[in-house]
Short mmCIF file of C-alpha atoms in Angstrom, two decimals:
data_model
loop_
_atom_site.label_atom_id
_atom_site.label_comp_id
_atom_site.label_asym_id
_atom_site.label_seq_id
_atom_site.Cartn_x
_atom_site.Cartn_y
_atom_site.Cartn_z
CA MET M 1 -5.67 -28.01 -22.88
CA LYS M 2 -8.72 -26.30 -21.16
CA HIS M 3 -7.69 -22.87 -18.54
CA GLN M 4 -9.98 -24.00 -16.49
CA ASP M 5 -8.11 -27.18 -16.25
CA LEU M 6 -5.62 -25.91 -14.76
CA TYR M 7 -7.32 -23.94 -11.81
CA TYR M 8 -9.46 -27.46 -11.36
CA PHE M 9 -5.92 -28.71 -10.77
CA ARG M 10 -4.28 -25.73 -8.63
CA THR M 11 -7.05 -26.21 -6.41
CA LEU M 12 -6.94 -29.72 -5.72
CA ALA M 13 -2.90 -29.64 -5.24
CA GLU M 14 -3.88 -26.87 -2.52
CA THR M 15 -6.28 -28.63 -1.11
CA ARG M 16 -6.13 -31.85 -1.43
CA SER M 17 -9.18 -32.67 -1.29
CA PHE M 18 -11.23 -33.85 -4.45
CA THR M 19 -14.71 -32.45 -2.31
CA GLN M 20 -13.32 -28.58 -1.18
CA THR M 21 -12.24 -28.31 -4.90
CA ALA M 22 -15.86 -28.86 -6.20
CA GLU M 23 -17.63 -27.13 -3.71
CA ALA M 24 -14.77 -23.69 -4.50
CA PHE M 25 -15.92 -24.22 -8.23
CA TYR M 26 -19.93 -25.33 -7.59
CA ILE M 27 -19.43 -28.46 -9.86
CA SER M 28 -19.88 -32.02 -9.15
CA GLN M 29 -16.48 -34.62 -8.23
CA PRO M 30 -16.89 -36.47 -11.15
CA SER M 31 -15.88 -32.85 -12.81
CA ILE M 32 -13.06 -32.65 -11.08
CA SER M 33 -12.33 -36.03 -11.90
CA ILE M 34 -12.82 -35.71 -15.49
CA ALA M 35 -10.64 -32.21 -15.89
CA LEU M 36 -7.74 -34.21 -13.88
CA LYS M 37 -7.83 -36.96 -16.53
CA ARG M 38 -7.73 -34.41 -19.20
CA LEU M 39 -4.83 -32.98 -17.71
CA GLU M 40 -2.92 -36.45 -17.52
CA THR M 41 -3.76 -37.76 -21.36
CA GLU M 42 -2.41 -34.49 -21.70
CA PHE M 43 0.97 -35.12 -20.85
CA GLY M 44 0.58 -39.21 -20.32
CA LEU M 45 1.77 -39.38 -16.88
CA SER M 46 0.06 -39.39 -13.54
CA LEU M 47 -0.50 -36.30 -11.37
CA ILE M 48 -2.23 -37.52 -8.55
CA ASN M 49 -0.95 -41.06 -6.12
CA ARG M 50 -4.65 -43.04 -6.44
CA ASP M 51 -4.20 -44.90 -3.42
CA ARG M 52 -7.71 -45.11 -2.53
CA SER M 53 -7.16 -46.36 1.54
CA SER M 54 -5.77 -41.72 1.67
CA LYS M 55 -7.80 -39.27 3.09
CA SER M 56 -5.97 -36.81 1.32
CA VAL M 57 -5.09 -36.38 -2.76
CA GLU M 58 -1.36 -36.81 -3.00
CA LEU M 59 0.64 -35.60 -5.78
CA THR M 60 2.94 -38.25 -7.78
CA GLU M 61 6.35 -35.88 -8.09
CA ALA M 62 5.24 -35.14 -12.32
CA GLY M 63 2.00 -33.68 -10.03
CA GLU M 64 4.59 -31.83 -8.11
CA LEU M 65 6.19 -30.40 -10.43
CA PHE M 66 2.90 -29.53 -12.88
CA PHE M 67 2.10 -27.39 -9.63
CA LYS M 68 4.15 -24.97 -9.26
CA ARG M 69 3.64 -24.56 -13.66
CA CYS M 70 0.17 -23.71 -12.65
CA ILE M 71 0.62 -21.51 -10.15
CA GLU M 72 2.92 -19.38 -12.52
CA ILE M 73 0.30 -19.64 -15.43
CA THR M 74 -3.05 -19.50 -13.57
CA ASP M 75 -1.33 -15.77 -12.15
CA LEU M 76 -0.43 -14.84 -15.28
CA LEU M 77 -3.59 -15.48 -17.01
CA ASP M 78 -4.78 -13.56 -13.84
CA GLN M 79 -2.47 -10.57 -14.55
CA THR M 80 -3.59 -10.42 -18.68
CA LYS M 81 -7.19 -10.74 -18.29
CA LYS M 82 -6.44 -8.17 -15.24
CA ASP M 83 -4.81 -5.51 -18.18
CA MET M 84 -6.50 -6.50 -20.69
CA ASP M 85 -9.79 -4.89 -18.54
CA SER M 86 -7.65 -1.87 -17.82
CA LEU M 87 -6.72 -0.86 -21.42
CA GLY M 88 -10.24 -0.96 -22.54
CA SER M 89 -11.70 0.52 -18.86
CA LYS M 90 -12.88 3.96 -19.51
CA ILE M 91 -12.37 4.70 -15.45
CA VAL M 92 -9.10 7.07 -14.55
CA THR M 93 -7.29 5.93 -11.38
CA LEU M 94 -5.46 8.58 -8.68
CA GLY M 95 -4.52 6.93 -5.42
CA PHE M 96 -4.03 8.73 -2.13
CA LEU M 97 -3.31 9.22 1.41
CA PRO M 98 -6.51 10.40 3.36
CA THR M 99 -4.37 12.08 5.74
CA ILE M 100 -2.32 14.30 3.37
CA GLY M 101 -3.75 13.54 -0.24
CA GLY M 102 -7.21 14.98 0.87
CA HIS M 103 -5.32 18.51 1.26
CA PHE M 104 -4.00 19.08 -1.46
CA LEU M 105 -7.03 17.75 -3.81
CA PRO M 106 -9.35 20.32 -3.81
CA GLN M 107 -6.19 22.43 -5.98
CA ILE M 108 -5.80 19.61 -8.40
CA MET M 109 -8.62 18.17 -8.81
CA SER M 110 -10.21 22.44 -10.10
CA LYS M 111 -7.59 21.89 -13.16
CA LEU M 112 -9.01 17.93 -13.93
CA THR M 113 -13.02 18.97 -14.15
CA GLU M 114 -13.19 16.89 -17.66
CA TYR M 115 -11.99 13.33 -15.87
CA LEU M 116 -14.63 14.18 -12.63
CA VAL M 117 -16.92 11.70 -13.91
CA ASP M 118 -14.50 9.30 -14.97
CA LEU M 119 -12.13 9.51 -11.62
CA ASN M 120 -11.86 6.09 -8.97
CA PHE M 121 -10.41 7.72 -6.02
CA PHE M 122 -7.71 4.68 -4.37
CA GLU M 123 -7.17 5.38 -0.43
CA GLU M 124 -4.25 3.93 1.34
CA GLU M 125 -3.10 4.50 4.91
CA SER M 126 0.48 3.89 4.17
CA SER M 127 2.70 5.95 2.18
CA ASP M 128 4.99 2.89 1.79
CA ALA M 129 2.15 0.29 0.59
CA MET M 130 0.87 3.04 -1.73
CA TYR M 131 4.45 3.39 -3.05
CA GLU M 132 4.53 -0.41 -4.11
CA LEU M 133 0.93 0.09 -5.40
CA VAL M 134 2.32 2.74 -8.46
CA GLN M 135 5.81 0.41 -8.36
CA LYS M 136 3.80 -2.95 -10.00
CA GLY M 137 1.66 -0.90 -11.93
CA GLU M 138 -1.47 -1.55 -9.74
CA VAL M 139 -2.35 2.19 -8.97
CA THR M 140 -0.45 3.94 -11.39
CA ALA M 141 -0.68 7.80 -10.13
CA ALA M 142 -0.26 8.29 -6.98
CA ILE M 143 -0.23 11.53 -3.84
CA VAL M 144 2.52 9.88 -1.61
CA GLY M 145 4.61 11.16 1.41
CA SER M 146 8.31 9.98 1.93
CA ASP M 147 11.62 11.12 4.28
CA LYS M 148 13.55 11.73 0.83
CA LYS M 149 13.16 14.90 -0.98
CA ILE M 150 13.94 12.58 -4.44
CA MET M 151 13.63 8.84 -3.94
CA GLU M 152 16.48 7.58 -5.82
CA GLY M 153 16.58 4.06 -7.92
CA SER M 154 12.87 4.12 -9.36
CA ASP M 155 11.68 4.58 -12.79
CA LEU M 156 8.78 6.37 -11.74
CA ILE M 157 8.01 9.75 -12.62
CA GLN M 158 8.17 12.69 -9.60
CA ALA M 159 6.59 15.95 -9.29
CA PRO M 160 7.63 17.39 -5.71
CA ILE M 161 3.87 18.71 -4.03
CA ALA M 162 4.84 20.22 -0.38
CA GLN M 163 8.17 20.29 2.08
CA LYS M 164 6.79 19.73 4.77
CA GLN M 165 8.30 20.00 8.94
CA LEU M 166 6.96 17.83 11.60
CA HIS M 167 6.33 19.48 14.91
CA LEU M 168 6.41 18.70 18.67
CA TRP M 169 2.66 17.83 19.56
CA VAL M 170 1.57 17.82 23.48
CA SER M 171 -0.85 17.66 25.19
CA PRO M 172 -1.80 21.53 27.42
CA SER M 173 -1.26 20.52 30.60
CA HIS M 174 2.50 18.19 29.44
CA PRO M 175 5.79 19.94 30.96
CA LEU M 176 6.88 20.93 27.90
CA ALA M 177 3.24 22.80 27.20
CA GLY M 178 4.22 26.04 28.02
CA TYR M 179 7.65 26.63 25.47
CA LYS M 180 7.07 27.80 22.48
CA ARG M 181 10.49 26.02 21.07
CA ILE M 182 11.63 23.51 21.59
CA ASN M 183 15.24 21.39 21.28
CA SER M 184 15.85 17.17 21.73
CA ARG M 185 18.25 17.92 24.67
CA MET M 186 14.92 19.35 26.49
CA LEU M 187 13.00 15.79 25.18
CA LYS M 188 15.60 12.96 26.21
CA GLU M 189 13.08 12.02 29.29
CA THR M 190 9.78 12.46 27.51
CA HIS M 191 7.78 9.36 25.88
CA PHE M 192 6.79 9.48 22.67
CA VAL M 193 4.47 7.85 20.39
CA THR M 194 4.53 7.04 15.78
CA LEU M 195 2.92 5.28 13.79
CA ALA M 196 4.32 1.63 13.25
CA LYS M 197 6.53 0.33 10.66
CA GLY M 198 5.58 0.72 7.21
CA TYR M 199 4.61 4.66 7.65
CA THR M 200 6.70 7.59 6.54
CA HIS M 201 6.33 9.25 9.68
CA GLN M 202 7.73 5.64 11.99
CA ARG M 203 11.25 5.63 9.87
CA ILE M 204 11.42 9.72 10.31
CA PHE M 205 10.62 9.83 13.70
CA GLU M 206 13.13 6.61 14.66
CA LYS M 207 15.83 8.64 12.34
CA TRP M 208 15.53 11.99 14.50
CA ALA M 209 15.25 9.65 17.17
CA LYS M 210 18.77 7.50 16.81
CA LYS M 211 20.18 10.71 15.62
CA HIS M 212 19.30 12.80 19.23
CA GLN M 213 19.44 10.04 20.55
CA ILE M 214 15.82 9.16 22.52
CA ASN M 215 15.15 6.45 24.61
CA ASP M 216 14.04 3.93 22.26
CA SER M 217 11.95 1.99 25.47
CA HIS M 218 10.11 5.51 25.86
CA VAL M 219 7.89 5.03 22.41
CA HIS M 220 5.54 3.19 21.69
CA TYR M 221 4.03 3.11 18.25
CA THR M 222 0.21 2.46 16.37
CA ASN M 223 -1.39 1.49 13.21
CA GLU M 224 -3.84 4.51 13.80
CA ILE M 225 -3.84 8.13 13.21
CA GLN M 226 -6.52 9.28 15.60
CA THR M 227 -5.18 6.43 18.75
CA ALA M 228 -1.84 8.19 18.60
CA ASN M 229 -3.58 12.40 18.36
CA SER M 230 -5.15 10.50 21.73
CA MET M 231 -2.34 9.16 23.17
CA ILE M 232 -0.99 12.71 22.87
CA ALA M 233 -3.88 14.67 24.02
CA SER M 234 -4.22 11.61 27.54
CA GLY M 235 -0.89 13.85 28.37
CA MET M 236 0.57 10.51 28.44
CA THR M 237 3.01 10.67 25.22
CA ALA M 238 4.64 13.20 22.71
CA GLY M 239 4.09 13.35 19.06
CA LEU M 240 5.87 14.18 16.02
CA MET M 241 3.77 14.58 12.78
CA ILE M 242 3.04 17.45 10.26
CA ASP M 243 0.70 19.70 10.96
CA SER M 244 -2.04 17.85 8.69
CA LEU M 245 -2.22 14.45 10.66
CA VAL M 246 -3.44 16.83 14.10
CA ARG M 247 -7.04 18.67 12.07
CA ASP M 248 -9.82 20.17 14.25
CA ARG M 249 -7.30 19.27 17.33
CA THR M 250 -7.93 21.34 20.18
CA ASP M 251 -6.82 19.22 22.39
CA ILE M 252 -2.98 18.91 21.27
CA VAL M 253 -0.51 21.88 21.47
CA LYS M 254 1.77 22.36 18.26
CA LEU M 255 5.57 23.02 19.21
CA GLU M 256 8.25 24.45 16.50
CA LEU M 257 11.56 22.22 17.26
CA THR M 258 15.15 23.01 16.38
CA ASP M 259 16.61 21.28 13.84
CA ALA M 260 12.97 19.75 13.08
CA PRO M 261 12.76 16.42 10.44
CA GLU M 262 11.22 16.69 6.45
CA PHE M 263 8.44 15.49 4.57
CA TYR M 264 8.35 15.16 1.22
CA VAL M 265 4.65 15.12 -0.22
CA SER M 266 4.87 14.38 -4.31
CA MET M 267 2.75 13.14 -6.81
CA LEU M 268 4.43 9.67 -7.82
CA VAL M 269 3.28 8.52 -11.94
CA ASN M 270 4.71 5.03 -13.34
CA PRO M 271 4.79 5.55 -17.04
CA LYS M 272 5.49 1.87 -17.93
CA ALA M 273 2.79 0.41 -16.46
CA ILE M 274 -0.09 -0.82 -18.59
CA GLN M 275 -2.51 1.96 -19.07
CA SER M 276 -5.36 2.68 -20.76
CA ASP M 277 -4.68 5.72 -23.64
CA LYS M 278 -7.51 7.74 -21.47
CA GLN M 279 -5.43 6.64 -17.77
CA ARG M 280 -2.50 7.60 -19.64
CA ALA M 281 -3.73 11.26 -20.92
CA PHE M 282 -4.72 11.82 -17.34
CA ASN M 283 -1.53 10.91 -15.92
CA ASP M 284 -0.02 13.39 -17.89
CA LEU M 285 -2.35 15.76 -16.96
CA LEU M 286 -1.83 15.36 -13.61
CA ILE M 287 2.52 15.94 -13.18
CA GLU M 288 1.88 19.13 -15.84
CA THR M 289 -0.36 20.13 -13.02
CA VAL M 290 0.69 20.13 -10.51
CA GLU M 291 4.04 21.33 -11.34
CA ASN M 292 1.75 24.67 -12.28
CA LEU M 293 0.16 24.33 -9.00
CA PHE M 294 3.20 23.52 -6.95
#
């Protein structure tokens, strides 16, 4: 059985069209028909109904079953190729969030100069998304943020980098701007902006808001940090964020918040991910460096 025939059949089953399948692989329609015939001969079963009155391809019961198996097999083949490429790669990868990772990278990378030529940075805006990538082994090492000091139930190696308090941010014209310190009772009628679902700040904010009975209808969500900062600067809303999310903004005022929630920054490494010896050595040095620096 030819591996390529599996890809042809999968696409044929997905598109239900010989024309679209042929176009997808830049080959002729007869080539797809020949590949299909090879598969049917291999199994001794018809995989499609050959009813010329039908405008689209219809799978037989055997065809439906084989389609499911094709998805599993081709996905596995694709992943195996990626794994083999990773093992032979001379490149090392480090994931980070621009909003927080960039703050710590200069210190960390100054100790890893031997890898700089071969280093590839992988950026992701959301800590949750980056955490998933590390869990799956798609990125083997990354700087991430979390609402928990220790990430429980994980086989990942975690090296703490920083623990930061969130502050209240308002425009200079906001009624609260004159105060040096704010407590939650002063915020009952305040409108807030926070990052949307998938961001660590969203989870931290919602836990804090629930604890202090902040009105849900007063909360606005955005996927963009700059949008959140602009809404705060306009005076429309207040925000609860760590300092590194509010850089070089002279139109926003930072206020201390009593009982402020914490934001944790860590280096995560997946020791079980398939990776080259060079990547593994890089990851080991990353953990050692973070533990020594922070």
